[in-house]
Coordinates of C-alpha atoms in Angstrom, one line a residue:
X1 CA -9.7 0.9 -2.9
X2 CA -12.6 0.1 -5.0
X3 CA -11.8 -1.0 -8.5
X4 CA -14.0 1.6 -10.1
X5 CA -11.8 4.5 -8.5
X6 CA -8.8 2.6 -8.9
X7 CA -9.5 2.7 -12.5
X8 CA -10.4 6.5 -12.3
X9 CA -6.7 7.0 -11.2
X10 CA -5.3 5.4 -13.7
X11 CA -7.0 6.5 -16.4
X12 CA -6.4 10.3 -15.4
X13 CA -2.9 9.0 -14.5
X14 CA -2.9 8.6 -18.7
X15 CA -4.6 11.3 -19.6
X16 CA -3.5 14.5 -17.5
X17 CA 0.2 13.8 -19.2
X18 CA -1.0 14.1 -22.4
X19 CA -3.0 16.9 -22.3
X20 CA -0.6 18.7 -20.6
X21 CA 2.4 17.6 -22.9
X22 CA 0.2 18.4 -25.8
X23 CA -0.8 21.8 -24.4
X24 CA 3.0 22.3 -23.7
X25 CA 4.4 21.4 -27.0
X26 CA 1.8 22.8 -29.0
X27 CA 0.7 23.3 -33.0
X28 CA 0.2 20.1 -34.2
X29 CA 0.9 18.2 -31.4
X30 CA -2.0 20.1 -29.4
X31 CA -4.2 20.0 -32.2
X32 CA -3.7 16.1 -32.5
X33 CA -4.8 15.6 -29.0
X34 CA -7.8 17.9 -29.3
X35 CA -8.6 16.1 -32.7
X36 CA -8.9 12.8 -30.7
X37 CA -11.0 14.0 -27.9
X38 CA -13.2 16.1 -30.6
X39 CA -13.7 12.9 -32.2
X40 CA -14.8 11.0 -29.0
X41 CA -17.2 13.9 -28.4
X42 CA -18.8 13.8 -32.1
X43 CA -19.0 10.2 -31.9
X44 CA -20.9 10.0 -28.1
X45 CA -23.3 12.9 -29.1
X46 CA -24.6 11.3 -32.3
X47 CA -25.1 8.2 -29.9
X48 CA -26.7 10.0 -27.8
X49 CA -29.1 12.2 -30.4
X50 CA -29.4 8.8 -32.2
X51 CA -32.3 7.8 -29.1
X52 CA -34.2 10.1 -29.7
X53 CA -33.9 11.5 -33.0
X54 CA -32.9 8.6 -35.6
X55 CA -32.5 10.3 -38.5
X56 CA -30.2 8.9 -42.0
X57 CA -27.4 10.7 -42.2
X58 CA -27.4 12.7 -38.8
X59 CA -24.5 10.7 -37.5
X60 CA -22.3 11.1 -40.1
X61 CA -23.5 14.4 -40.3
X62 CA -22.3 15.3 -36.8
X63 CA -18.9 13.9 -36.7
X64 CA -18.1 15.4 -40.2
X65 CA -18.9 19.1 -38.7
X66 CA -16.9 18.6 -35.6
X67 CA -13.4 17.2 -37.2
X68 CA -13.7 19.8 -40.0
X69 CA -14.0 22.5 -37.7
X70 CA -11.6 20.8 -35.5
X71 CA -9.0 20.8 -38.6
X72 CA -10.4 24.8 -39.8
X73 CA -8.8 25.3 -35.9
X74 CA -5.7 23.6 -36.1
X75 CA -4.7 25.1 -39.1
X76 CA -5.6 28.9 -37.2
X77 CA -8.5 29.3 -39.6
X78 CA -11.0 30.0 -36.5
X79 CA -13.6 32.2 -38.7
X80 CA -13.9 29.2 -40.9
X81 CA -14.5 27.0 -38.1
X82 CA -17.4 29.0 -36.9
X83 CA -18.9 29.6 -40.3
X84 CA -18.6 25.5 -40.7
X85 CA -19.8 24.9 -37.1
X86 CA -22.7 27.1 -37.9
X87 CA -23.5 25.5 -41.1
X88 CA -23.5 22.2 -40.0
X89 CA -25.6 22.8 -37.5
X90 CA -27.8 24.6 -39.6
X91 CA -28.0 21.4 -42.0
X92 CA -28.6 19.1 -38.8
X93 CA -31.5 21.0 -38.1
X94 CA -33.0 21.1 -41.7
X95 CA -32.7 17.5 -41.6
X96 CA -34.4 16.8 -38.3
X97 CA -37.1 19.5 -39.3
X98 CA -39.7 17.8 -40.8
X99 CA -39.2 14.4 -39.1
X100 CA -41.5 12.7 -36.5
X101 CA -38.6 12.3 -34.0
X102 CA -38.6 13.4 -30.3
X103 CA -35.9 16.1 -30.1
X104 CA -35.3 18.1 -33.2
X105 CA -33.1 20.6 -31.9
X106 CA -30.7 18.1 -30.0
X107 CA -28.1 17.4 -32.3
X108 CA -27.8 20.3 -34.0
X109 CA -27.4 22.2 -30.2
X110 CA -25.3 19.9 -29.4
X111 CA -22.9 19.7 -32.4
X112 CA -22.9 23.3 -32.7
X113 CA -21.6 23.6 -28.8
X114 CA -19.1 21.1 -29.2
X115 CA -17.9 22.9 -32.4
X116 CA -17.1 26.0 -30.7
X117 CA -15.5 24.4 -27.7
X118 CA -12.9 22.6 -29.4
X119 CA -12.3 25.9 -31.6
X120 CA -12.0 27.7 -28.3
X121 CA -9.5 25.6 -26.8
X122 CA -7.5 25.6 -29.7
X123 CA -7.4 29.3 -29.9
X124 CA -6.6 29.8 -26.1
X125 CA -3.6 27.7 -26.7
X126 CA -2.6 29.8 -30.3
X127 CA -3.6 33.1 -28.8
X128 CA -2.4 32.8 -25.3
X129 CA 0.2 30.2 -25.6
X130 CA 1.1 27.2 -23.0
X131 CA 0.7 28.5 -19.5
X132 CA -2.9 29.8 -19.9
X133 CA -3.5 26.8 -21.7
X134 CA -2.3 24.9 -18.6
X135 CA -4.0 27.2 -16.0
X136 CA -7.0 26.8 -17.9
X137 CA -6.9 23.1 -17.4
X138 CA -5.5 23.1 -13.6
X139 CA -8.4 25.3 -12.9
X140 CA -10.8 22.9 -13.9
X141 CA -9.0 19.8 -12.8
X142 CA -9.4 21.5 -9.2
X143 CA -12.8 22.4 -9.7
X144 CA -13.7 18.2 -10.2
X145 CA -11.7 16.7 -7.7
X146 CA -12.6 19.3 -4.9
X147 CA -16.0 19.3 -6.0
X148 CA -16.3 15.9 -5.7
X149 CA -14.7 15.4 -2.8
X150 CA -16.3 18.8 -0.6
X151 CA -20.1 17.5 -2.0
X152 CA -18.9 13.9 -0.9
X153 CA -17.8 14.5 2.2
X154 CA -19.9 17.6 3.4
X155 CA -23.0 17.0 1.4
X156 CA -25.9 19.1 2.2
X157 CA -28.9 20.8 0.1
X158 CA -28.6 19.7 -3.8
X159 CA -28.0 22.3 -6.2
X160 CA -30.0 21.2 -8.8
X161 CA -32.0 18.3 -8.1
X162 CA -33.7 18.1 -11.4
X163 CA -31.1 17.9 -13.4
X164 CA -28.0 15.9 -11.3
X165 CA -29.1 14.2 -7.9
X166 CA -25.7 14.3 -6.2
X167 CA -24.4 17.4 -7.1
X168 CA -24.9 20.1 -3.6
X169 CA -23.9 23.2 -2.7
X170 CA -21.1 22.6 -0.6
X171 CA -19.7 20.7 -3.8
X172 CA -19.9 23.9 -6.2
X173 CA -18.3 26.3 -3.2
X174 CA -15.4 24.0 -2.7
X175 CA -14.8 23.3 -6.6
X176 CA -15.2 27.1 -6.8
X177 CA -12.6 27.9 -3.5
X178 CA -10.0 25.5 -5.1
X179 CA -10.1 26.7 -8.6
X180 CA -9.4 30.0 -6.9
X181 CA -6.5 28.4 -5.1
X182 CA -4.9 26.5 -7.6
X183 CA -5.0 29.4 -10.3
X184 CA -3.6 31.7 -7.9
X185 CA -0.7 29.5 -7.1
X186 CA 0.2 28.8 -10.5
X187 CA 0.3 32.3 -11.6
X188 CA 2.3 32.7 -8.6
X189 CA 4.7 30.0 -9.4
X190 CA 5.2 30.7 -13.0
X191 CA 5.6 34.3 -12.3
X192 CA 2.3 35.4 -13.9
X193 CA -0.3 37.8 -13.8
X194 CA -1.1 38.6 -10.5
X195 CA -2.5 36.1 -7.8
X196 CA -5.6 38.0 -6.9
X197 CA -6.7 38.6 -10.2
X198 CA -6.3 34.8 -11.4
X199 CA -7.7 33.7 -7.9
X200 CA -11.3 35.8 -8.9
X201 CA -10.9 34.7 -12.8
X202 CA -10.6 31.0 -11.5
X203 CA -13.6 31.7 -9.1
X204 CA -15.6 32.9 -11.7
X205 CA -14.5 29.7 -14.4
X206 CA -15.0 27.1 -12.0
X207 CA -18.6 28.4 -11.3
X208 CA -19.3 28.3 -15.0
X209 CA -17.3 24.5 -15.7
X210 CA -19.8 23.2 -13.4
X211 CA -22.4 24.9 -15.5
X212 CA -21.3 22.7 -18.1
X213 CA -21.4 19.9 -15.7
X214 CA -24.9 20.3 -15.4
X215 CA -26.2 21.0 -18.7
X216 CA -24.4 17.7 -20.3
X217 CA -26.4 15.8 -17.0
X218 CA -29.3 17.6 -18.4
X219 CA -28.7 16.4 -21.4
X220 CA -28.0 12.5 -20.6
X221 CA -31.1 12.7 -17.8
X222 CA -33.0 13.7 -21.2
X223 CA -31.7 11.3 -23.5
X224 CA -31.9 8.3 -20.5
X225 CA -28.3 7.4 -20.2
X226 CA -25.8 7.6 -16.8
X227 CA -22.5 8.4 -19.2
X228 CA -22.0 9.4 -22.3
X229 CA -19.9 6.3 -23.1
X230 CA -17.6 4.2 -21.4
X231 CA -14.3 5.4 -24.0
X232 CA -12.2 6.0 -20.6
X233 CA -12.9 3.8 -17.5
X234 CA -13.6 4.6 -14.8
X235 CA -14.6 8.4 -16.0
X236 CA -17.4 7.6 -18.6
X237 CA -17.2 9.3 -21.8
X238 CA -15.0 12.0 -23.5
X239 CA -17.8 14.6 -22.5
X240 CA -18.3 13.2 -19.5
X241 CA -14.7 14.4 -19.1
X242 CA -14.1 17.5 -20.6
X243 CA -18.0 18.8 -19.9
X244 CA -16.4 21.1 -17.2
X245 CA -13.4 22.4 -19.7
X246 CA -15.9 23.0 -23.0
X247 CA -17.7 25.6 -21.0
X248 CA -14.9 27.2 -19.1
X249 CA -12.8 27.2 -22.7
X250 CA -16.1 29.0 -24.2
X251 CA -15.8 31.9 -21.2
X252 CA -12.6 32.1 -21.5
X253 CA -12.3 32.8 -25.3
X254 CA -14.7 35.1 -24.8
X255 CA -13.2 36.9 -22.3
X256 CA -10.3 37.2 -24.6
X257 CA -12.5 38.3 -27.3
X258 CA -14.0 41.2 -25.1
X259 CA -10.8 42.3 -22.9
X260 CA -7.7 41.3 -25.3
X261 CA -5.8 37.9 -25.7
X262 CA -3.3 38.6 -23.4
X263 CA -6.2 38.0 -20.5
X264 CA -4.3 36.9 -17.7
X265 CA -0.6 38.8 -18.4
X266 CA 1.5 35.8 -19.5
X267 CA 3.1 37.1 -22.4

């Protein structure tokens, strides 16, 4: 076993218990763990939009608009949260307007989208409660490790060369087929919505976390950087990490938005 998977296991040998005793437990507890990942995220984007847009006070400017709308979600304030995300972001592109930098609309895209995603994970747990929550994040953890290992082992045509060279078809179809699986087997176990209908809502997620995937490559292939960071070994960054869960958290919520909060039957 090579030393940089060995510290892949054990890294998400850390990190799958406490998102999913955070998730399980709840208010605080749930916010405190997002809190920390938000603040990873915050802090690797404004590294990142630092490379190409070094502006005073961006930075700061990012991290501040993340934790407070991070806090606006914890507390259940989630119409705050967007009004701060969306001023923040609004103030990170004032302040990158009329500067001679390379990528004005960088970090106030990207603070903006990482804004929303941590509201939206906070509001699948408040809304929905544990067990989506955790389907959420089994559906996703599937989609990575089959993906990975179907592109790995079957390879064939990439899926989009221009923005990730390793990432193929076959990789995306089997991420896709065991999201599918897994979500159908854990509404099944936990005696939840039916398995059909969380088998084709995991289908659909899966495809969309590996969206995410790909737009946060596009982002790092822009920027000139392999990670995001190196906060968690053997991963790369925070956003590295939860690139695949910001989107799917984002459809989800608004799936909830559009067809009810209790999406999926668990309550």
């Amino acid at each position: 076993m090579s030393r940089a998977l060995l510290l892949r296991i054990l890294s998400a040998a850390i990190l799958i218990p406490v998102a999913v005793g955070g998730a399980w437990a709840g208010g605080w507890w749930f916010s405190a763990v997002v809190g920390l990942f938000a603040l990873g995220m915050a802090w690797e984007w404004a590294a990142m939009s630092h490379r190409v847009s070094p502006v005073a006070g961006q930075d700061a400017a990012i991290i501040a608009t993340v934790a407070a709308t991070t806090l606006a979600g914890a507390a259940g304030w989630f119409a705050w949260g967007v009004g701060i995300g969306i001023l923040g972001a609004g103030g990170l592109a004032i302040l990158t307007a009329r500067q001679a930098v390379r990528a004005r609309w960088l970090a106030p895209m990207g603070t903006l989208y990482i804004a929303l995603a941590v509201l939206t994970v906070l509001h699948v747990r408040l809304a929905g409660g544990a067990l989506p929550t955790l389907w959420l994040f089994v559906v996703v953890w599937a989609t990575d490790i089959a993906a990975y290992a179907a592109g790995r082992s079957i390879g064939g045509p990439l899926l989009a060369p221009a923005l990730s060279p390793r990432k193929t078809w076959s990789g995306l179809l089997g991420g896709a087929t065991a999201a599918a699986i897994a979500g159908a087997a854990l509404a099944v176990a936990t005696d939840g919505p039916p398995a059909w209908a969380a088998a084709i809502l995991g289908f659909c997620l899966a495809i969309v976390a590996q969206a995410g995937d790909l737009a946060e490559s596009a982002a790092k292939r822009y920027v000139g950087i392999k990670d995001a960071s190196g906060l968690i070994p053997g991963h790369g960054g925070v956003l590295d990490r939860l690139d695949g869960l910001m989107a799917a958290a984002l459809a989800f919520a608004i799936l909830q938005l559009c067809l009810g909060e209790d999406l999926l039957g668990w309550r």
